[in-house]
mmCIF file of C-alpha atoms in Angstrom:
data_model
loop_
_atom_site.group_PDB
_atom_site.id
_atom_site.type_symbol
_atom_site.label_atom_id
_atom_site.label_comp_id
_atom_site.label_asym_id
_atom_site.label_seq_id
_atom_site.Cartn_x
_atom_site.Cartn_y
_atom_site.Cartn_z
ATOM 1 C CA GLN M 1 101.252 144.995 97.885
ATOM 2 C CA ARG M 2 100.877 143.921 101.486
ATOM 3 C CA VAL M 3 98.621 141.021 102.308
ATOM 4 C CA PHE M 4 97.344 140.595 105.832
ATOM 5 C CA ILE M 5 96.655 137.067 106.921
ATOM 6 C CA ASN M 6 94.498 135.723 109.683
ATOM 7 C CA PRO M 7 95.991 132.470 111.021
ATOM 8 C CA HIS M 8 92.583 131.399 112.395
ATOM 9 C CA GLU M 9 91.081 131.679 108.913
ATOM 10 C CA ILE M 10 93.967 129.712 107.408
ATOM 11 C CA ILE M 11 93.572 126.837 109.896
ATOM 12 C CA ASP M 12 89.798 126.837 109.388
ATOM 13 C CA LEU M 13 90.139 126.849 105.590
ATOM 14 C CA LEU M 14 92.766 124.090 105.529
ATOM 15 C CA ASN M 15 90.593 121.890 107.734
ATOM 16 C CA GLU M 16 87.491 122.613 105.671
ATOM 17 C CA VAL M 17 89.264 121.848 102.389
ATOM 18 C CA HIS M 18 90.810 118.613 103.636
ATOM 19 C CA ALA M 19 87.602 117.447 105.327
ATOM 20 C CA HIS M 20 85.807 118.076 102.026
ATOM 21 C CA GLU M 21 88.451 116.144 100.069
ATOM 22 C CA ILE M 22 88.257 113.168 102.450
ATOM 23 C CA LEU M 23 84.536 113.024 103.249
ATOM 24 C CA ILE M 24 82.768 114.555 100.242
ATOM 25 C CA ASP M 25 85.141 113.983 97.314
ATOM 26 C CA GLY M 26 86.508 110.673 98.584
ATOM 27 C CA ILE M 27 89.976 111.403 97.226
ATOM 28 C CA PHE M 28 92.519 113.399 99.167
ATOM 29 C CA ASN M 29 96.097 114.516 99.623
ATOM 30 C CA GLY M 30 97.533 112.685 102.610
ATOM 31 C CA ASP M 31 100.555 114.962 103.039
ATOM 32 C CA PRO M 32 99.447 118.518 103.944
ATOM 33 C CA HIS M 33 102.579 119.432 105.907
ATOM 34 C CA PRO M 34 103.580 123.126 105.995
ATOM 35 C CA GLY M 35 106.033 122.700 103.095
ATOM 36 C CA ASN M 36 103.117 121.721 100.846
ATOM 37 C CA ILE M 37 100.987 124.728 101.790
ATOM 38 C CA PHE M 38 101.697 128.100 100.219
ATOM 39 C CA LEU M 39 100.402 131.542 101.022
ATOM 40 C CA LEU M 40 100.075 133.203 97.616
ATOM 41 C CA LYS M 41 100.682 136.894 96.927
ATOM 42 C CA ASN M 42 96.946 137.506 96.598
ATOM 43 C CA GLY M 43 96.339 136.068 100.086
ATOM 44 C CA LYS M 44 94.936 132.758 98.861
ATOM 45 C CA ILE M 45 96.217 129.353 99.899
ATOM 46 C CA GLY M 46 98.011 127.096 97.422
ATOM 47 C CA LEU M 47 98.335 123.339 97.938
ATOM 48 C CA ILE M 48 101.062 121.348 96.181
ATOM 49 C CA ASP M 49 102.594 117.861 96.063
ATOM 50 C CA PHE M 50 99.732 115.431 95.739
ATOM 51 C CA GLY M 51 102.130 112.475 95.770
ATOM 52 C CA GLN M 52 100.356 110.729 98.658
ATOM 53 C CA VAL M 53 96.776 110.516 97.461
ATOM 54 C CA GLN M 54 94.224 108.063 98.789
ATOM 55 C CA GLU M 55 90.714 107.272 97.619
ATOM 56 C CA PHE M 56 87.846 106.416 99.998
ATOM 57 C CA SER M 57 84.704 104.505 99.098
ATOM 58 C CA LEU M 58 81.361 105.938 100.151
ATOM 59 C CA SER M 59 81.086 103.289 102.868
ATOM 60 C CA ARG M 60 84.465 104.261 104.308
ATOM 61 C CA ARG M 61 83.592 107.969 104.162
ATOM 62 C CA LEU M 62 80.298 107.408 105.991
ATOM 63 C CA LYS M 63 82.011 105.403 108.745
ATOM 64 C CA LEU M 64 84.636 108.096 109.212
ATOM 65 C CA ALA M 65 81.998 110.848 109.140
ATOM 66 C CA LYS M 66 80.072 109.099 111.906
ATOM 67 C CA LEU M 67 83.251 108.767 113.981
ATOM 68 C CA ILE M 68 84.021 112.467 113.501
ATOM 69 C CA VAL M 69 80.546 113.494 114.683
ATOM 70 C CA LEU M 70 80.743 111.133 117.662
ATOM 71 C CA LEU M 71 84.146 112.532 118.641
ATOM 72 C CA ALA M 72 82.717 116.050 118.448
ATOM 73 C CA GLU M 73 79.399 115.366 120.175
ATOM 74 C CA GLY M 74 79.013 111.741 121.269
ATOM 75 C CA THR M 75 79.583 109.815 124.459
ATOM 76 C CA LYS M 76 82.680 107.770 125.235
ATOM 77 C CA GLU M 77 80.597 104.618 124.903
ATOM 78 C CA GLU M 78 79.337 105.601 121.433
ATOM 79 C CA ILE M 79 82.870 106.456 120.300
ATOM 80 C CA VAL M 80 84.245 103.118 121.517
ATOM 81 C CA GLN M 81 81.396 101.114 119.984
ATOM 82 C CA HIS M 82 81.783 102.798 116.593
ATOM 83 C CA TYR M 83 85.596 102.645 116.543
ATOM 84 C CA VAL M 84 85.383 98.920 117.297
ATOM 85 C CA SER M 85 82.823 98.519 114.484
ATOM 86 C CA MET M 86 85.386 100.161 112.170
ATOM 87 C CA GLY M 87 87.897 97.423 113.011
ATOM 88 C CA THR M 88 89.856 98.539 116.077
ATOM 89 C CA ARG M 89 91.144 95.628 118.135
ATOM 90 C CA THR M 90 93.225 95.533 121.302
ATOM 91 C CA ARG M 91 94.188 92.502 123.377
ATOM 92 C CA TYR M 92 91.744 93.272 126.211
ATOM 93 C CA MET M 93 89.377 95.624 124.328
ATOM 94 C CA ASN M 94 89.874 98.230 127.054
ATOM 95 C CA PRO M 95 87.313 101.017 126.382
ATOM 96 C CA TYR M 96 89.642 103.686 127.808
ATOM 97 C CA VAL M 97 92.416 102.717 125.371
ATOM 98 C CA ILE M 98 90.056 102.450 122.389
ATOM 99 C CA GLU M 99 88.508 105.872 123.020
ATOM 100 C CA LYS M 100 91.949 107.484 123.409
ATOM 101 C CA LEU M 101 93.142 105.862 120.159
ATOM 102 C CA ALA M 102 90.153 107.333 118.304
ATOM 103 C CA ARG M 103 90.781 110.751 119.822
ATOM 104 C CA LEU M 104 94.499 110.720 119.005
ATOM 105 C CA GLY M 105 93.794 109.815 115.397
ATOM 106 C CA PHE M 106 90.824 112.026 114.626
ATOM 107 C CA ASP M 107 90.301 114.591 117.370
ATOM 108 C CA ARG M 108 93.026 115.976 119.619
ATOM 109 C CA ASP M 109 96.416 115.191 121.101
ATOM 110 C CA ASP M 110 96.469 117.995 123.651
ATOM 111 C CA PRO M 111 97.466 117.750 127.349
ATOM 112 C CA GLU M 112 93.868 116.965 128.351
ATOM 113 C CA ILE M 113 93.632 113.946 126.038
ATOM 114 C CA CYS M 114 97.235 112.856 126.655
ATOM 115 C CA GLU M 115 96.994 113.491 130.396
ATOM 116 C CA GLY M 116 99.899 115.930 130.341
ATOM 117 C CA LYS M 117 102.234 113.618 128.423
ATOM 118 C CA ASN M 118 103.862 113.954 125.032
ATOM 119 C CA ALA M 119 101.465 112.481 122.440
ATOM 120 C CA GLN M 120 103.973 109.864 121.215
ATOM 121 C CA LEU M 121 104.783 108.702 124.752
ATOM 122 C CA PHE M 122 101.088 108.643 125.618
ATOM 123 C CA PHE M 123 100.352 106.529 122.515
ATOM 124 C CA GLU M 124 103.156 104.113 123.451
ATOM 125 C CA GLY M 125 101.746 103.935 126.993
ATOM 126 C CA LEU M 126 98.334 102.982 125.634
ATOM 127 C CA GLY M 127 99.954 100.068 123.822
ATOM 128 C CA LYS M 128 101.580 98.914 127.060
ATOM 129 C CA LEU M 129 98.280 99.174 128.933
ATOM 130 C CA ASP M 130 96.404 97.178 126.279
ATOM 131 C CA GLU M 131 98.310 95.884 123.256
ATOM 132 C CA ILE M 132 97.031 97.395 120.014
ATOM 133 C CA ILE M 133 96.342 94.547 117.620
ATOM 134 C CA GLN M 134 94.625 96.417 114.795
ATOM 135 C CA LEU M 135 93.551 99.951 113.956
ATOM 136 C CA PRO M 136 90.785 100.502 111.398
ATOM 137 C CA ASP M 137 92.101 99.354 108.024
ATOM 138 C CA GLY M 138 92.756 102.102 105.513
ATOM 139 C CA TYR M 139 92.158 105.133 107.733
ATOM 140 C CA LEU M 140 95.780 105.903 108.630
ATOM 141 C CA MET M 141 96.261 108.463 105.852
ATOM 142 C CA ALA M 142 93.126 110.378 106.893
ATOM 143 C CA ALA M 143 94.358 110.398 110.499
ATOM 144 C CA ARG M 144 97.712 111.680 109.231
ATOM 145 C CA VAL M 145 95.973 114.626 107.561
ATOM 146 C CA GLY M 146 94.316 115.622 110.823
ATOM 147 C CA ILE M 147 97.527 115.155 112.803
ATOM 148 C CA LEU M 148 99.551 117.287 110.364
ATOM 149 C CA LEU M 149 96.954 120.068 110.401
ATOM 150 C CA ARG M 150 96.827 119.965 114.201
ATOM 151 C CA GLY M 151 100.618 120.210 114.247
ATOM 152 C CA LEU M 152 100.462 123.303 112.056
ATOM 153 C CA GLY M 153 97.791 124.737 114.349
ATOM 154 C CA THR M 154 99.957 124.094 117.395
ATOM 155 C CA TRP M 155 102.930 125.739 115.680
ATOM 156 C CA LEU M 156 100.734 128.799 114.979
ATOM 157 C CA GLN M 157 99.585 128.677 118.620
ATOM 158 C CA LEU M 158 96.106 127.681 117.448
ATOM 159 C CA PRO M 159 95.574 124.179 118.819
ATOM 160 C CA HIS M 160 92.290 122.694 117.675
ATOM 161 C CA SER M 161 90.128 119.608 117.495
ATOM 162 C CA THR M 162 90.053 117.862 114.131
ATOM 163 C CA ALA M 163 86.622 116.457 114.996
ATOM 164 C CA GLN M 164 85.215 119.914 115.771
ATOM 165 C CA LYS M 165 86.646 121.379 112.550
ATOM 166 C CA TRP M 166 85.497 118.470 110.353
ATOM 167 C CA ALA M 167 82.094 117.867 111.984
ATOM 168 C CA PRO M 168 80.117 120.289 109.744
ATOM 169 C CA VAL M 169 81.382 118.498 106.616
ATOM 170 C CA ALA M 170 80.789 115.088 108.221
ATOM 171 C CA LYS M 171 77.205 116.042 109.078
ATOM 172 C CA LYS M 172 76.637 117.215 105.503
ATOM 173 C CA LEU M 173 77.710 113.801 104.177
ATOM 174 C CA LEU M 174 75.685 111.865 106.757
ATOM 175 C CA ASP M 175 72.609 113.958 106.027
ATOM 176 C CA LYS M 176 72.932 113.383 102.277
ATOM 177 C CA TYR M 177 73.024 109.600 102.769
ATOM 178 C CA LYS M 178 70.762 109.289 105.825
ATOM 179 C CA ASP M 179 68.423 106.892 103.993
ATOM 180 C CA VAL M 180 71.199 104.540 102.823
ATOM 181 C CA ASP M 181 71.841 101.526 105.034
ATOM 182 C CA GLU M 182 75.248 99.974 105.631
ATOM 183 C CA GLN M 183 74.343 96.635 104.048
ATOM 184 C CA SER M 184 73.428 98.215 100.714
ATOM 185 C CA LEU M 185 76.775 100.031 100.699
ATOM 186 C CA ASN M 186 78.688 96.818 101.210
ATOM 187 C CA SER M 187 76.698 94.618 98.825
ATOM 188 C CA SER M 188 75.959 96.708 95.754
ATOM 189 C CA VAL M 189 76.763 99.782 93.738
ATOM 190 C CA LEU M 190 74.455 102.689 94.505
ATOM 191 C CA VAL M 191 73.014 104.149 91.336
ATOM 192 C CA GLY M 192 72.732 107.923 91.443
ATOM 193 C CA TYR M 193 75.011 108.385 94.467
ATOM 194 C CA SER M 194 78.419 109.936 94.180
#
């Protein structure tokens, strides 16, 4: 039996599933490289090797969801302000560097963002422009997921924005908890919220 696949649908589904794991479920596989993704005979996707799993608290998920939405729809100033509130620190707190760091981690690493340079060289250049002291604690694995899925998309000639793909899931989470303030998340257990 022949199965026809649509690479666009595969990229969309992988992003939707991983955004749901990270933002809604709060527990996710941090290693979705192509060797851990199978196309099954029936045309469905199979995910294996959950050896790098991370769990996110509700507070952490809400902060990341807000960043995702800001990267998809917000201003540079809003992105910088929120990424700093998440814990980003550079020597000079250069807004250009901070915004680019957020975009590299959770949005895009295309020629527009990287100004025509290789993403790794561009990242290193940011560190030379303004020394990176600290990135938001605990979010590296989630950034890795987005970077790996973008790499797969690039390999399939389907480059994409992680923020654009994850924004619908992020908005769903933010809407569900729109009446919960940050202080209550940090100071107590929320009864009835999961």
